[in-house]
Structure formats: C-alpha cells, structure tokens
Amino acid sequence: MRRDLSFVLAAALGVAPAVGCNQKSPPPGGAAPAPATPITVVKPERRAIKRVIEQPGTVTAFEETVLHAKLPGFVGKIADDPEKANRPPHDRQTDIGSRVKAGQVLAVLTMPELDEEWKQKVALVKQAEAEVVQSEKAAEAMKAGVTAAESLVTVAEAGVDRSQALYERWQKEVDRIAKLLGNGVGDSQTLDETKNQLRAAEAGQKEATARVTAARAAVKKAVADEAKAVADVVGAKAKLEVARAEVNRLDALRSYTAIKAPFDGVVTRRSVNTGDLVSGTEKTGLFTVARTDPVRVVVNVPEADAGQVAVGQDVRLALQGPEQVGKVIRTSWSLEPGSRTLRTEIDLPNEIGALRPGMFVHAKLTIELPAAWSVPAAAVGKSGDDAIMYTVESGKAARVTVQLIKGDGQFTQVRRYKKSSATDWTDVTGSEQFASPTAALADGQAVP
C-alpha cells in the first residue's frame, strides 16, 4: 500500500520513483543519477602503523640574554666592533647585527665616585700594611725585652749569692773578733766596725733579694707586653685583610662598568647611546645578545600525539633551502595549559648563520605504532563526539561506538566497540565484520 502511495506522490510531483534500495531519483533536467557507493565488508587486520605528525615550527635562538647595568652610571663609551675596522668612524660601534665573542666588551660605564672610593680603599690597604710591619717590629722588640728582663733576673740572683757570701764573711769575722776579745786579745772598736760591716752586708743581701724580685716582675711584664704585641700583629693583619676585602669588593663593582657579551652570538638589540644615564632598572636592558649556533627549532605537538614523541626521534624539517633532518633533543614533558600542546625542541647547527630566529619551519615526525587491530580509515566515522562503525549482522549494518588508537590516513587502529543497547565494551578480536565506507551507511541498512 505504501509502495502504491509513493507512485501516486511521484506522479503528482512529476518525478520517477526510485527502484532498488540504493537508487535515487534522477536530478531535474534529465541528468543521469550518480552511481551508488559500493559497500564492502572488511575484517580487522593486525597492522603496525607509521603515523606522520606534521606541525609548523619556529626557529629560535639557543640562548638570548638581555644585558642590564648593575650599578647606576653614565655610558662613557660604546665599544668598537672589531669587524668594522674599515668602516667610517661613526659606524664602527657595536650595534645590532654585530657578531660578538664571549667576554667582548660592548660598552663601558663611567662612575667617578666609585673610582674615588676605590682609591681610598687602596690607600687604606697600604696604611694597614704599614701597621702590620710596625706591629711586627714592636713584637720583636718586646721579645728582646723579655730576654733582657730574664738576663737581669740572672744578674740579680748572682747579686744575692754575692751578698750572701759577704754577709757570711762578716758574720764569721764578728764571731772571730768577739772570741779574741773574750780571751783578752783585740779591742772593742774593731768589733764594732766589724759588726757595722756585717749589718751592711745584711742590708746588701736584702737589696739583692729585692732586685731579684723586681727583675722577675720585669720579666712578667715583658712577657705580657710581648703577648700584647703579638696580639697587635694579629689585629693589624686582620685589619689588612678587611682593607683588602674592601678593595676586592670595589674591584668586583668596577668590573660591572664593562658590559660584556656572555657568549658568542649576535647583538639583536641596542637600547643605549654614549652619555645615557642608566640605573639597572631598564626593562629593555642595554643590549640583547642571541646565541645562534646552534639554534632551537620549536614545534608544538598536539595532545593527541604528545605521548608518541620521544627524545632522539628523527624529524624532517622544511626550511628555506634543502630539507634537513634533525633529532628531538628535549621536550617540556608537560603540556601547555592553554593550547594543550607539547613543546618539542630540535637543535640544528648554524655555523654560517643561515638560520635566523623567527623563521618558519614545517616539521614532520614519523611515529611507528605497535601492531594492533586495524581497519580502513573509511570504515570509521563520527557522530557528534563519538567514533562509530557499522558491524554486519544477518546481512544488515548495525551501528556501534568504537574506541580508536591511532591512524595514518589509510588505516585506523581500533581497540574495542560497544553496541547502542550494550553497557559493556567488547574488545576487537579480528573475527568481526565491519562495513565500509561509513559515510554511505545507515543503521539497519541491508549490506549485500
């Protein structure tokens, strides 16, 4: 009944009815209908896939350093570029495009107050050196004073022995004369004189003993003075080290007056002229130096392929001139939050400077994926966010949602599939039958 109704409608519209399940009505004007897309049935095959990742890239300098002034000062001189010796005087300065060597002076700053402070510190070093010599001489003198004091102790002790002997002599003399007087020989005057001599000898003995005590005290004082002199030497030497450290500090600061290239490279920016006042806070810096041998080629690989990129992998690079082959040297490992891409870097030699930062590069990374169940790419389609395929069951196409691995444009690796009525996934085993191309199929369509 429906077929009869279709004939009636077709007659009313003046269009011939379609014959066959895949035939369409001819377009107005009598043109011949397009041939139907042939439907084929395929089975998954285990196949290793070589996937080519093609992404644009950019040449960047291997290093790029912005040189700032550490201390405030005036630009006293922009250094001459040795390679411009034959140019006019006004064009001999280091400028953008100048090729420089590591340590080459690009500009010199003037800081008069720093120079004067340096001179003062140098003078203080000389003063401290003189004080060290003076204290060392004083220490030597104090050491000699200890020796002299010790010799005086020896002399004083000898005086004690001498006075003791003299005392004993006069003591015996008094005893002898007193004995003679007892026997009625001699006179009392001689005894009195002898006793006076004895008392003099006794006083001399006490004096000699006091001299020993004084000499020993003098030794102690000399030893203390020597120790102080030695400490003065240590203090003078420490003061000298402090003075030298101050000179070294100012030498370090004065070294900052020379703005030097950190490595071999090219000056890509110059922001100062002779006489400019710089403070070290300039955002643009004084010079920018780029290291251009080697250069980095930066390629941002999309998230879908990021896991397949590995260090050491070959990369074909299309630049100006012949195609070059490089290797992945490093990756950022983590993806950029915004673009969700993996920063991949390839280093290229650039001895003659043919590659310049900012140049465009077309990169091709070939990745060989392990063997997995694969089907022709035409057998896979999209429905919204899902990948779909059609299985062949009882001669009809049944749409299934599939989970894919990777593809190379000709074949696509499939992990598993799920029917619309199922809740669990089914792993692909190779026994399945899939219809292709997906674009020419509909769910439930008969498959010859």
Short mmCIF file of N, CA, C and O in Angstrom, two decimals, residues 9 23 26 43 77 80 86 90 105-106 126 134-135 147-148 182 216 237 244 248 265 287 296 314 425:
data_model
loop_
_atom_site.label_atom_id
_atom_site.label_comp_id
_atom_site.label_asym_id
_atom_site.label_seq_id
_atom_site.Cartn_x
_atom_site.Cartn_y
_atom_site.Cartn_z
N LEU A 9 2.42 9.80 -5.30
CA LEU A 9 3.11 11.05 -4.97
C LEU A 9 4.13 11.40 -6.04
O LEU A 9 4.27 12.56 -6.43
N GLN A 23 19.09 3.23 -5.01
CA GLN A 23 18.95 4.11 -6.15
C GLN A 23 18.24 5.38 -5.76
O GLN A 23 17.41 5.41 -4.86
N PRO A 26 16.54 10.66 -10.46
CA PRO A 26 17.45 11.49 -11.25
C PRO A 26 17.18 12.95 -10.96
O PRO A 26 16.06 13.34 -10.66
N LYS A 43 37.38 -7.21 7.46
CA LYS A 43 37.71 -7.75 8.77
C LYS A 43 38.96 -7.04 9.30
O LYS A 43 39.85 -6.68 8.52
N LYS A 77 81.26 54.99 26.90
CA LYS A 77 81.70 54.64 25.55
C LYS A 77 80.97 53.39 25.08
O LYS A 77 80.76 52.45 25.84
N ASP A 80 83.96 49.63 20.07
CA ASP A 80 84.02 49.41 18.63
C ASP A 80 83.87 47.92 18.32
O ASP A 80 84.28 47.06 19.10
N ASN A 86 87.28 48.82 9.08
CA ASN A 86 87.45 49.56 7.83
C ASN A 86 86.27 50.48 7.49
O ASN A 86 86.25 51.08 6.43
N HIS A 90 81.91 56.81 12.39
CA HIS A 90 80.59 56.83 13.03
C HIS A 90 79.90 55.47 12.98
O HIS A 90 78.89 55.26 13.68
N VAL A 105 83.80 43.31 25.27
CA VAL A 105 83.20 44.50 25.88
C VAL A 105 82.32 45.19 24.83
O VAL A 105 82.76 45.49 23.72
N LEU A 106 81.07 45.44 25.22
CA LEU A 106 80.13 46.11 24.33
C LEU A 106 80.00 47.60 24.66
O LEU A 106 79.80 48.41 23.77
N LYS A 126 97.39 50.13 52.01
CA LYS A 126 98.79 50.49 52.25
C LYS A 126 99.01 50.87 53.71
O LYS A 126 100.03 50.50 54.32
N GLN A 134 104.81 47.65 61.42
CA GLN A 134 105.10 48.34 62.67
C GLN A 134 104.82 47.43 63.87
O GLN A 134 105.61 47.34 64.81
N SER A 135 103.68 46.73 63.85
CA SER A 135 103.35 45.86 64.97
C SER A 135 104.29 44.66 65.05
O SER A 135 104.62 44.19 66.14
N THR A 147 113.88 38.80 76.86
CA THR A 147 115.23 38.22 77.02
C THR A 147 116.08 39.08 77.96
O THR A 147 116.79 38.56 78.85
N ALA A 148 116.00 40.40 77.77
CA ALA A 148 116.78 41.30 78.63
C ALA A 148 116.32 41.21 80.08
O ALA A 148 117.14 41.19 81.02
N GLY A 182 137.12 37.94 124.10
CA GLY A 182 136.86 37.10 125.25
C GLY A 182 138.13 36.54 125.87
O GLY A 182 138.20 36.24 127.07
N ARG A 216 112.27 39.69 88.34
CA ARG A 216 111.27 38.71 87.94
C ARG A 216 109.95 39.38 87.57
O ARG A 216 109.25 38.95 86.62
N LYS A 237 97.00 42.42 61.04
CA LYS A 237 96.83 41.58 59.84
C LYS A 237 95.35 41.42 59.50
O LYS A 237 94.97 41.42 58.32
N ARG A 244 91.83 44.80 52.32
CA ARG A 244 91.97 44.15 51.02
C ARG A 244 90.61 43.65 50.53
O ARG A 244 90.32 43.70 49.32
N ASN A 248 88.80 44.38 47.04
CA ASN A 248 88.27 43.33 46.16
C ASN A 248 86.80 43.57 45.85
O ASN A 248 86.33 43.34 44.72
N GLY A 265 77.83 35.24 19.95
CA GLY A 265 76.49 35.42 19.41
C GLY A 265 76.37 36.68 18.59
O GLY A 265 77.37 37.22 18.09
N PHE A 287 71.72 45.92 25.98
CA PHE A 287 71.91 45.13 24.76
C PHE A 287 71.19 43.80 24.94
O PHE A 287 70.99 43.32 26.05
N ARG A 296 67.55 26.60 18.13
CA ARG A 296 66.49 25.68 18.51
C ARG A 296 65.34 25.79 17.51
O ARG A 296 64.97 26.91 17.14
N ASP A 314 63.82 11.04 14.98
CA ASP A 314 64.16 11.81 13.79
C ASP A 314 63.02 12.75 13.42
O ASP A 314 61.84 12.41 13.55
N TRP A 425 31.93 -2.72 26.95
CA TRP A 425 32.71 -2.68 25.72
C TRP A 425 33.16 -4.10 25.36
O TRP A 425 33.41 -4.93 26.23
#
